[in-house]
CSV table of C-alpha atoms in Angstrom, one decimal:
chain,number,residue,atom,x,y,z
A,1,MET,CA,-11.6,7.2,20.3
A,2,THR,CA,-9.9,8.4,18.0
A,3,LEU,CA,-9.5,7.8,14.5
A,4,ALA,CA,-7.6,6.7,11.5
A,5,PRO,CA,-5.7,9.4,10.7
A,6,GLU,CA,-7.0,8.1,5.8
A,7,LEU,CA,-10.6,9.6,7.2
A,8,VAL,CA,-11.5,13.3,6.3
A,9,CYS,CA,-14.9,15.0,5.5
A,10,PRO,CA,-15.9,14.2,2.1
A,11,GLY,CA,-17.4,18.2,1.3
A,12,CYS,CA,-13.8,20.3,2.6
A,13,LEU,CA,-11.3,17.4,3.3
A,14,GLY,CA,-10.7,18.9,6.8
A,15,ALA,CA,-10.6,16.3,10.2
A,16,LEU,CA,-13.6,14.7,11.8
A,17,ARG,CA,-14.2,14.0,15.3
A,18,PRO,CA,-14.9,10.7,16.0
A,19,THR,CA,-19.6,11.5,18.5
A,20,ASP,CA,-19.5,8.2,20.0
A,21,ASP,CA,-17.3,4.7,20.7
A,22,ARG,CA,-18.9,2.5,17.9
A,23,GLN,CA,-17.5,-0.2,16.8
A,24,PRO,CA,-14.8,-1.1,13.7
A,25,LEU,CA,-16.5,3.4,13.4
A,26,PRO,CA,-18.1,6.0,15.2
A,27,GLY,CA,-19.5,8.8,13.9
A,28,VAL,CA,-18.0,11.8,12.5
A,29,HIS,CA,-19.0,16.0,13.2
A,30,CYS,CA,-16.7,18.3,11.4
A,31,ASP,CA,-16.1,21.3,12.7
A,32,ARG,CA,-14.9,22.8,10.0
A,33,CYS,CA,-18.1,22.5,7.7
A,34,ASP,CA,-20.6,21.7,10.2
A,35,GLN,CA,-21.5,18.8,9.1
A,36,PRO,CA,-22.9,14.7,11.6
A,37,TYR,CA,-22.1,12.0,9.6
A,38,ARG,CA,-24.1,8.8,11.7
A,39,ALA,CA,-23.0,5.5,11.6
A,40,ASP,CA,-26.0,3.7,13.7
A,41,GLN,CA,-27.0,1.5,10.8
A,42,GLY,CA,-23.2,-0.6,11.2
A,43,PHE,CA,-21.5,1.6,8.6
A,44,LEU,CA,-20.1,5.6,8.6
A,45,ASP,CA,-22.7,7.1,6.3
A,46,PHE,CA,-21.1,10.2,4.3
A,47,ILE,CA,-24.3,10.3,2.6
A,48,ASP,CA,-27.2,13.2,3.4
A,49,GLN,CA,-30.2,12.7,0.3
A,50,ASP,CA,-31.9,9.8,-1.4
A,51,THR,CA,-30.1,7.9,-3.2
A,52,SER,CA,-32.1,5.5,-5.0
A,53,GLY,CA,-33.7,7.4,-7.7
A,54,ALA,CA,-30.1,7.2,-9.2
A,55,ALA,CA,-30.4,7.1,-13.0
A,56,GLY,CA,-31.1,4.1,-15.4
A,57,LEU,CA,-31.9,0.4,-14.6
A,58,GLY,CA,-28.6,-1.0,-13.7
A,59,PRO,CA,-27.5,2.1,-11.3
A,60,ARG,CA,-31.5,2.0,-10.1
A,61,LEU,CA,-31.0,-2.3,-9.3
A,62,MET,CA,-27.9,-1.1,-7.2
A,63,HIS,CA,-30.6,-0.4,-4.4
A,64,SER,CA,-32.2,-3.1,-4.4
A,65,PRO,CA,-32.7,-5.0,-1.3
A,66,LEU,CA,-33.7,-8.3,-3.5
A,67,LEU,CA,-30.7,-8.0,-6.3
A,68,ALA,CA,-28.4,-7.2,-2.2
A,69,SER,CA,-29.1,-10.8,-1.8
A,70,ILE,CA,-28.6,-12.6,-4.1
A,71,TYR,CA,-25.9,-10.4,-5.7
A,72,GLU,CA,-22.8,-12.6,-4.5
A,73,ARG,CA,-24.6,-16.1,-5.4
A,74,LEU,CA,-26.5,-15.0,-8.7
A,75,TRP,CA,-26.3,-11.6,-11.0
A,76,ARG,CA,-22.4,-11.7,-10.3
A,77,PRO,CA,-22.1,-14.9,-11.9
A,78,MET,CA,-24.6,-14.8,-14.5
A,79,PHE,CA,-23.1,-11.3,-16.2
A,80,VAL,CA,-19.1,-12.7,-15.3
A,81,THR,CA,-20.5,-16.2,-17.0
A,82,ILE,CA,-22.0,-13.7,-20.2
A,83,ALA,CA,-19.5,-11.0,-20.8
A,84,SER,CA,-16.8,-13.1,-20.4
A,85,GLY,CA,-17.9,-16.6,-22.8
A,86,THR,CA,-16.3,-18.6,-19.0
A,87,ALA,CA,-17.8,-19.4,-16.0
A,88,PRO,CA,-16.6,-17.6,-12.9
A,89,ASN,CA,-13.3,-18.3,-11.4
A,90,TYR,CA,-13.2,-16.6,-8.0
A,91,ALA,CA,-9.8,-17.6,-6.4
A,92,GLU,CA,-8.1,-17.0,-9.7
A,93,GLU,CA,-9.4,-13.5,-9.9
A,94,LEU,CA,-8.2,-12.9,-6.6
A,95,GLU,CA,-4.6,-13.6,-7.0
A,96,GLN,CA,-5.2,-11.1,-10.3
A,97,VAL,CA,-6.0,-8.3,-7.6
A,98,LEU,CA,-4.2,-9.2,-4.6
A,99,ALA,CA,-0.7,-10.1,-7.4
A,100,ALA,CA,-2.1,-6.7,-8.7
A,101,LEU,CA,-2.4,-4.8,-5.4
A,102,ALA,CA,1.5,-5.7,-4.3
A,103,PRO,CA,2.8,-2.6,-5.1
A,104,ALA,CA,0.7,-1.6,-1.6
A,105,ALA,CA,1.3,-4.3,0.9
A,106,GLY,CA,1.0,-3.0,4.4
A,107,GLY,CA,-0.6,0.3,3.3
A,108,VAL,CA,-4.6,1.4,3.7
A,109,VAL,CA,-6.6,-0.8,0.6
A,110,VAL,CA,-10.3,1.1,-0.3
A,111,ASP,CA,-12.4,-1.1,-2.2
A,112,LEU,CA,-14.9,1.1,-4.0
A,113,SER,CA,-18.6,-0.1,-4.3
A,114,CYS,CA,-18.0,-3.2,-2.7
A,115,GLY,CA,-21.3,-4.1,-2.9
A,116,PRO,CA,-22.5,-7.0,0.3
A,117,GLY,CA,-18.3,-7.2,0.2
A,118,PHE,CA,-17.3,-10.3,-0.9
A,119,THR,CA,-13.2,-8.9,-2.3
A,120,GLY,CA,-12.8,-6.5,-0.2
A,121,ARG,CA,-13.4,-9.3,3.2
A,122,HIS,CA,-10.8,-11.4,1.5
A,123,LEU,CA,-8.6,-8.7,0.9
A,124,ALA,CA,-8.9,-7.6,5.0
A,125,HIS,CA,-7.9,-11.0,6.1
A,126,ILE,CA,-5.3,-12.1,3.6
A,127,GLY,CA,-3.3,-10.1,6.3
A,128,ARG,CA,-1.4,-7.4,3.7
A,129,PHE,CA,-2.8,-5.0,4.3
A,130,SER,CA,-2.3,-2.5,7.0
A,131,ARG,CA,-6.8,-1.4,6.9
A,132,VAL,CA,-9.4,-2.5,4.2
A,133,TYR,CA,-12.4,-0.3,3.9
A,134,GLY,CA,-15.2,-0.8,2.2
A,135,LEU,CA,-17.1,1.3,0.2
A,136,ASP,CA,-20.6,1.9,-1.7
A,137,TRP,CA,-23.2,3.8,-1.9
A,138,SER,CA,-26.0,1.2,-1.6
A,139,VAL,CA,-27.2,1.1,1.7
A,140,PRO,CA,-29.1,-2.5,0.7
A,141,MET,CA,-25.2,-3.2,-0.3
A,142,LEU,CA,-23.9,-2.2,2.8
A,143,GLN,CA,-26.6,-3.8,4.8
A,144,ARG,CA,-25.7,-7.6,3.1
A,145,ALA,CA,-22.1,-7.0,3.8
A,146,LEU,CA,-23.0,-6.8,7.4
A,147,VAL,CA,-25.4,-10.4,7.7
A,148,VAL,CA,-20.8,-11.0,8.3
A,149,ALA,CA,-20.4,-8.8,11.4
A,150,ASP,CA,-16.6,-8.6,10.2
A,151,PRO,CA,-14.4,-5.0,12.5
A,152,LYS,CA,-11.5,-6.3,10.5
A,153,PHE,CA,-13.3,-4.8,7.4
A,154,PRO,CA,-15.3,-1.5,8.1
A,155,LEU,CA,-17.8,-0.2,5.9
A,156,LEU,CA,-18.3,3.3,4.6
A,157,ARG,CA,-21.4,4.4,2.5
A,158,ALA,CA,-20.1,7.3,0.4
A,159,ASP,CA,-19.7,8.8,-3.7
A,160,VAL,CA,-17.0,7.8,-5.7
A,161,ALA,CA,-16.5,10.6,-6.8
A,162,HIS,CA,-16.5,12.5,-3.4
A,163,LEU,CA,-13.8,10.0,-1.2
A,164,PRO,CA,-13.4,11.2,1.9
A,165,PHE,CA,-10.1,10.0,2.3
A,166,ALA,CA,-7.7,12.5,2.9
A,167,SER,CA,-4.6,13.3,-0.8
A,168,GLY,CA,-1.6,10.3,-1.1
A,169,ALA,CA,-2.9,8.2,2.0
A,170,VAL,CA,-4.9,5.2,0.3
A,171,ALA,CA,-2.1,2.1,-1.5
A,172,GLY,CA,-4.4,0.9,-3.2
A,173,VAL,CA,-7.9,1.2,-4.3
A,174,HIS,CA,-9.5,-1.8,-5.7
A,175,ALA,CA,-12.6,-1.1,-7.9
A,176,GLY,CA,-14.3,-4.8,-9.3
A,177,ALA,CA,-16.6,-4.5,-12.0
A,178,ALA,CA,-17.8,-1.1,-10.7
A,179,LEU,CA,-17.0,1.7,-13.2
A,180,HIS,CA,-19.6,0.9,-15.6
A,181,MET,CA,-22.7,1.6,-12.9
A,182,TRP,CA,-21.2,4.8,-11.8
A,183,PRO,CA,-22.8,8.5,-12.9
A,184,ASP,CA,-18.8,10.1,-13.3
A,185,PRO,CA,-16.1,7.7,-13.5
A,186,ASP,CA,-14.2,10.2,-15.0
A,187,ALA,CA,-14.5,11.8,-11.7
A,188,ALA,CA,-14.6,9.1,-10.1
A,189,LEU,CA,-10.9,8.4,-11.4
A,190,ALA,CA,-9.7,11.8,-10.8
A,191,GLU,CA,-10.9,11.3,-6.8
A,192,ALA,CA,-8.7,7.5,-6.2
A,193,ALA,CA,-6.2,9.4,-8.5
A,194,ARG,CA,-6.1,12.1,-5.9
A,195,VAL,CA,-6.5,9.8,-2.0
A,196,LEU,CA,-3.5,7.5,-4.1
A,197,ARG,CA,0.0,7.7,-1.8
A,198,PRO,CA,3.1,8.0,-5.2
A,199,GLY,CA,3.1,4.4,-5.6
A,200,GLY,CA,-0.2,3.1,-5.0
A,201,VAL,CA,-2.3,2.0,-7.4
A,202,LEU,CA,-4.9,1.6,-8.7
A,203,VAL,CA,-6.8,-1.8,-9.1
A,204,ALA,CA,-10.4,-2.3,-11.4
A,205,SER,CA,-12.8,-4.8,-14.0
A,206,THR,CA,-15.3,-3.1,-15.9
A,207,PHE,CA,-17.2,-3.8,-19.5
A,208,ALA,CA,-15.0,-3.4,-22.5
A,209,TYR,CA,-16.0,-3.1,-26.0
A,210,PRO,CA,-14.6,-7.2,-27.7
A,211,GLU,CA,-11.8,-6.6,-29.5
A,212,SER,CA,-14.4,-8.0,-32.8
A,213,ARG,CA,-15.9,-5.5,-34.0
A,214,LEU,CA,-18.6,-8.5,-35.3
A,215,LEU,CA,-19.7,-8.3,-31.2
A,216,ARG,CA,-19.9,-4.9,-30.8
A,217,PRO,CA,-23.4,-4.3,-31.3
A,218,ILE,CA,-24.3,-6.7,-28.2
A,219,ALA,CA,-22.5,-4.8,-26.9
A,220,ALA,CA,-24.5,-1.6,-27.3
A,221,THR,CA,-27.1,-3.5,-26.8
A,222,PHE,CA,-26.2,-4.1,-22.9
A,223,HIS,CA,-25.6,-0.7,-22.7
A,224,ALA,CA,-28.7,1.0,-24.0
A,225,ILE,CA,-30.1,-1.7,-21.8
A,226,SER,CA,-29.2,-1.0,-18.8
A,227,SER,CA,-27.8,2.6,-18.6
A,228,ALA,CA,-23.9,0.5,-18.5
A,229,ARG,CA,-21.3,2.1,-19.6
A,230,VAL,CA,-18.7,-0.3,-22.4
A,231,PHE,CA,-15.9,1.6,-22.3
A,232,GLU,CA,-13.0,0.9,-25.3
A,233,VAL,CA,-10.2,0.3,-24.2
A,234,GLU,CA,-7.5,3.3,-25.1
A,235,GLU,CA,-10.0,5.4,-23.1
A,236,LEU,CA,-9.3,4.0,-20.1
A,237,ARG,CA,-5.5,4.2,-20.5
A,238,GLY,CA,-5.9,8.3,-21.6
A,239,THR,CA,-8.9,8.8,-18.1
A,240,CYS,CA,-6.1,7.0,-16.4
A,241,ARG,CA,-3.1,9.0,-17.9
A,242,ALA,CA,-4.9,12.1,-17.4
A,243,HIS,CA,-5.7,12.5,-13.7
A,244,GLY,CA,-1.8,10.8,-13.1
A,245,LEU,CA,-2.0,7.4,-13.0
A,246,HIS,CA,0.5,5.1,-15.3
A,247,ASP,CA,2.4,1.8,-16.5
A,248,PHE,CA,-1.7,0.8,-17.4
A,249,GLN,CA,-1.8,-3.0,-17.6
A,250,ALA,CA,-4.7,-4.5,-18.3
A,251,GLN,CA,-5.9,-8.3,-19.0
A,252,ARG,CA,-9.1,-9.6,-21.1
A,253,ARG,CA,-11.5,-12.1,-21.4
A,254,GLY,CA,-14.2,-11.4,-23.4
A,255,ALA,CA,-15.8,-8.3,-23.0
A,256,LEU,CA,-14.4,-8.3,-20.0
A,257,ILE,CA,-11.0,-6.2,-18.1
A,258,LEU,CA,-9.5,-6.5,-15.8
A,259,PHE,CA,-6.4,-3.0,-15.4
A,260,SER,CA,-4.2,-1.8,-12.9
A,261,ALA,CA,-2.6,1.3,-13.1
A,262,THR,CA,0.5,3.0,-10.6
A,263,ARG,CA,0.3,6.9,-8.5
A,264,VAL,CA,3.4,9.3,-10.2
């Protein structure tokens, strides 16, 4: 069995050798690191330690089987409604994501922090990309994504700050409602920029401080309780630029922001 060329060892970025014939992804071995990576749970696992003890209430909840079971149906609609002030419109949201991912047409796309797989599964079946991977660090979220077995949407367990993709091998990276939960957003955005090809695009949504200063204490309280980050828009723009991601575009709804940036 051959392995897609964009997949590499996250430790040394060296080639991986398949060790079985599992579908849609086999177990693999990095000969340079002498490191095996298993795929016997239905996803290719690049994390060799338990991450369920993540710091902060919000990150810990992402490892909860209960939350994984209600994430798409209850949890995500609730926080989108609270943060934006309007009920979620998933058809409109998907169209916005697809429009921003237009430069990635025909190439490989990665859905970072894919959770139970709602958006990534849609991207995989829309037919515009050669391959779409779902990537998360939470076993319960990936197990929930596997409830709908989907060979078009191979799943990876990996750290967003150490992506298992070759440099310049990816056409598009999507991270929906995720940056605010990452332990090190700067390192993760640097990795997204590394794996993107020139002209490739990052599309992400997260929390940003409201433009109204009267609402900022509410956002600060949310951050204190949940350990979820709230960003300044210029902070996001500057971080993208620092890692070679330019042409920053943003759309806002209340405290939610959808932004994109292109790899130069």
